[in-house]
């Protein structure tokens, strides 16, 4: 799956302009928050954020810089899951879950060594992912996706419990984000 396809899928889920009073992210367009747009040099009204600007931000900040595009080159489904979750809750969160899961599934280091759980998807994490897929076989993708979705669902519940305004979003997060 190409980066462009990942981005198109996310933009399709995120939709157009939003400025929900319960959303701490404030004004967003195409799923890009005003803070992120400003960080990338956009100075205009968020309602007018060009789709091409959003695509460029997604490509660099949420696909390439995070390592999620590299994961997608190895396994499309896992790369897409990390990318989508990273857009929704920040890329560091699913990157860390990815590393934690790889370590949890290595049978105490018997299948492959533990990697550093730092949220940085670099060459060691990618090599470990390739090894994980090889040694765990046909169920590897499905089990890893379940682990990532379990972590994601738990985080959504925690967000709703810690801030009641998040209850405005939690049902939709589960419906649209947790597969």
Tab-separated table of C-alpha atoms in Angstrom:
chain	number	residue	atom	x	y	z
A	1	UNK	CA	0.000	0.000	0.000
A	2	UNK	CA	1.387	3.390	-0.924
A	3	UNK	CA	1.735	6.304	1.454
A	4	UNK	CA	-0.815	8.145	-0.674
A	5	UNK	CA	-3.359	5.365	-0.120
A	6	UNK	CA	-2.744	5.423	3.637
A	7	UNK	CA	-3.255	9.191	3.618
A	8	UNK	CA	-6.389	9.035	1.447
A	9	UNK	CA	-7.905	6.451	3.802
A	10	UNK	CA	-7.200	8.603	6.859
A	11	UNK	CA	-8.514	11.770	5.235
A	12	UNK	CA	-11.663	9.828	4.352
A	13	UNK	CA	-12.153	8.912	8.024
A	14	UNK	CA	-11.187	12.322	9.364
A	15	UNK	CA	-13.380	14.317	6.986
A	16	UNK	CA	-13.376	18.069	6.573
A	17	UNK	CA	-13.461	20.941	9.034
A	18	UNK	CA	-14.269	20.352	12.693
A	19	UNK	CA	-14.091	22.471	15.814
A	20	UNK	CA	-16.011	20.491	18.423
A	21	UNK	CA	-16.117	22.199	21.828
A	22	UNK	CA	-15.162	18.959	23.600
A	23	UNK	CA	-12.103	18.389	21.394
A	24	UNK	CA	-8.914	19.716	22.993
A	25	UNK	CA	-7.305	19.658	19.546
A	26	UNK	CA	-9.429	22.637	18.535
A	27	UNK	CA	-9.986	23.476	14.893
A	28	UNK	CA	-9.011	20.723	12.484
A	29	UNK	CA	-9.235	20.266	8.745
A	30	UNK	CA	-8.678	16.896	7.054
A	31	UNK	CA	-7.735	15.662	10.551
A	32	UNK	CA	-4.831	18.109	10.827
A	33	UNK	CA	-4.991	20.187	14.006
A	34	UNK	CA	-4.283	23.882	13.928
A	35	UNK	CA	-1.179	23.357	16.086
A	36	UNK	CA	0.287	20.871	13.604
A	37	UNK	CA	-0.649	23.043	10.613
A	38	UNK	CA	1.072	26.069	12.181
A	39	UNK	CA	4.148	23.961	12.983
A	40	UNK	CA	4.361	23.252	9.247
A	41	UNK	CA	4.052	26.922	8.292
A	42	UNK	CA	0.346	27.176	7.455
A	43	UNK	CA	-0.951	30.579	8.553
A	44	UNK	CA	-4.467	30.693	7.094
A	45	UNK	CA	-7.903	29.876	8.402
A	46	UNK	CA	-8.183	26.163	9.186
A	47	UNK	CA	-11.383	25.906	7.134
A	48	UNK	CA	-9.263	26.763	4.084
A	49	UNK	CA	-6.352	24.385	4.733
A	50	UNK	CA	-5.607	22.941	1.304
A	51	UNK	CA	-5.922	19.187	1.035
A	52	UNK	CA	-2.472	19.122	-0.585
A	53	UNK	CA	-0.997	20.743	2.539
A	54	UNK	CA	-2.661	18.129	4.734
A	55	UNK	CA	-1.313	15.356	2.488
A	56	UNK	CA	2.213	16.765	2.710
A	57	UNK	CA	1.976	16.977	6.515
A	58	UNK	CA	0.639	13.424	6.782
A	59	UNK	CA	3.326	12.106	4.442
A	60	UNK	CA	6.240	13.637	6.319
A	61	UNK	CA	5.170	13.814	9.953
A	62	UNK	CA	2.898	10.799	10.275
A	63	UNK	CA	4.270	8.309	7.703
A	64	UNK	CA	7.945	8.893	6.937
A	65	UNK	CA	9.296	10.493	10.132
A	66	UNK	CA	7.528	7.923	12.325
A	67	UNK	CA	8.728	4.859	10.419
A	68	UNK	CA	5.125	3.791	9.759
A	69	UNK	CA	5.674	3.937	5.984
A	70	UNK	CA	8.636	1.569	6.397
A	71	UNK	CA	6.472	-0.788	8.470
A	72	UNK	CA	3.799	-0.664	5.728
A	73	UNK	CA	6.410	-1.723	3.167
A	74	UNK	CA	6.970	-4.858	5.252
A	75	UNK	CA	3.302	-5.451	6.139
A	76	UNK	CA	0.530	-3.203	4.824
A	77	UNK	CA	-2.059	-3.955	7.487
A	78	UNK	CA	0.237	-3.281	10.438
A	79	UNK	CA	1.650	-0.132	8.810
A	80	UNK	CA	-1.839	1.176	8.149
A	81	UNK	CA	-2.934	0.450	11.720
A	82	UNK	CA	0.065	2.287	13.179
A	83	UNK	CA	-0.423	5.237	10.825
A	84	UNK	CA	-4.150	5.584	11.533
A	85	UNK	CA	-3.687	5.293	15.297
A	86	UNK	CA	-0.777	7.739	15.157
A	87	UNK	CA	-2.955	10.300	13.413
A	88	UNK	CA	-5.665	9.864	16.040
A	89	UNK	CA	-3.571	9.884	19.223
A	90	UNK	CA	-0.077	10.957	18.253
A	91	UNK	CA	2.538	8.744	16.597
A	92	UNK	CA	4.626	8.021	19.703
A	93	UNK	CA	1.789	6.060	21.312
A	94	UNK	CA	1.282	3.294	18.700
A	95	UNK	CA	5.034	3.168	17.964
A	96	UNK	CA	5.636	2.251	21.606
A	97	UNK	CA	2.800	-0.314	21.604
A	98	UNK	CA	4.327	-1.863	18.476
A	99	UNK	CA	7.688	-2.322	20.199
A	100	UNK	CA	6.099	-3.544	23.427
A	101	UNK	CA	4.094	-6.141	21.501
A	102	UNK	CA	7.113	-7.359	19.547
A	103	UNK	CA	8.956	-7.857	22.847
A	104	UNK	CA	5.971	-9.557	24.485
A	105	UNK	CA	5.736	-12.052	21.615
A	106	UNK	CA	9.397	-13.171	21.591
A	107	UNK	CA	9.052	-15.968	24.185
A	108	UNK	CA	11.409	-14.369	26.690
A	109	UNK	CA	13.984	-13.673	24.000
A	110	UNK	CA	14.035	-17.223	22.644
A	111	UNK	CA	12.666	-16.269	19.214
A	112	UNK	CA	14.563	-12.980	18.876
A	113	UNK	CA	16.133	-10.469	21.274
A	114	UNK	CA	14.182	-7.691	22.959
A	115	UNK	CA	14.395	-4.261	21.378
A	116	UNK	CA	14.470	-0.910	23.125
A	117	UNK	CA	10.948	0.351	23.823
A	118	UNK	CA	11.441	4.005	22.983
A	119	UNK	CA	8.814	4.710	20.307
A	120	UNK	CA	11.531	5.116	17.674
A	121	UNK	CA	10.912	2.795	14.741
A	122	UNK	CA	14.364	2.453	13.258
A	123	UNK	CA	16.410	-0.321	11.660
A	124	UNK	CA	16.438	-2.571	14.765
A	125	UNK	CA	12.677	-2.399	15.230
A	126	UNK	CA	12.107	-3.064	11.526
A	127	UNK	CA	14.512	-6.032	11.555
A	128	UNK	CA	12.779	-7.415	14.639
A	129	UNK	CA	9.397	-7.003	12.931
A	130	UNK	CA	10.626	-8.985	9.908
A	131	UNK	CA	11.896	-11.714	12.237
A	132	UNK	CA	8.624	-11.716	14.195
A	133	UNK	CA	6.623	-12.221	10.998
A	134	UNK	CA	8.914	-15.044	9.899
A	135	UNK	CA	9.037	-16.986	13.175
A	136	UNK	CA	5.393	-16.474	14.152
A	137	UNK	CA	4.082	-17.486	10.724
A	138	UNK	CA	0.550	-17.246	9.402
A	139	UNK	CA	-0.991	-15.825	12.594
A	140	UNK	CA	1.650	-13.140	13.140
A	141	UNK	CA	-0.185	-10.255	11.459
A	142	UNK	CA	-3.577	-11.051	13.000
A	143	UNK	CA	-2.190	-11.422	16.530
A	144	UNK	CA	-0.137	-8.228	16.339
A	145	UNK	CA	-3.134	-6.272	15.027
A	146	UNK	CA	-5.230	-7.613	17.914
A	147	UNK	CA	-2.571	-6.539	20.403
A	148	UNK	CA	-2.417	-3.035	18.904
A	149	UNK	CA	-6.212	-2.748	18.907
A	150	UNK	CA	-6.435	-3.951	22.520
A	151	UNK	CA	-3.995	-1.227	23.558
A	152	UNK	CA	-5.878	1.326	21.500
A	153	UNK	CA	-9.266	0.387	22.969
A	154	UNK	CA	-7.926	0.506	26.506
A	155	UNK	CA	-6.471	3.963	25.863
A	156	UNK	CA	-9.832	5.207	24.548
A	157	UNK	CA	-11.606	3.970	27.676
A	158	UNK	CA	-8.961	5.610	29.867
A	159	UNK	CA	-9.335	8.893	27.971
A	160	UNK	CA	-13.112	8.826	28.486
A	161	UNK	CA	-12.742	7.958	32.174
A	162	UNK	CA	-10.168	10.673	32.805
A	163	UNK	CA	-12.094	13.424	30.996
A	164	UNK	CA	-15.864	13.159	30.627
A	165	UNK	CA	-15.868	15.429	27.538
A	166	UNK	CA	-14.076	12.607	25.679
A	167	UNK	CA	-17.259	10.559	25.994
A	168	UNK	CA	-18.478	12.660	23.051
A	169	UNK	CA	-15.951	10.797	20.891
A	170	UNK	CA	-15.268	7.375	22.426
A	171	UNK	CA	-18.101	5.490	20.690
A	172	UNK	CA	-16.987	6.814	17.300
A	173	UNK	CA	-13.351	6.033	18.071
A	174	UNK	CA	-14.286	2.414	18.744
A	175	UNK	CA	-16.604	2.250	15.722
A	176	UNK	CA	-14.186	3.861	13.248
A	177	UNK	CA	-10.714	3.130	14.599
A	178	UNK	CA	-10.620	-0.179	16.469
A	179	UNK	CA	-10.962	-3.032	13.953
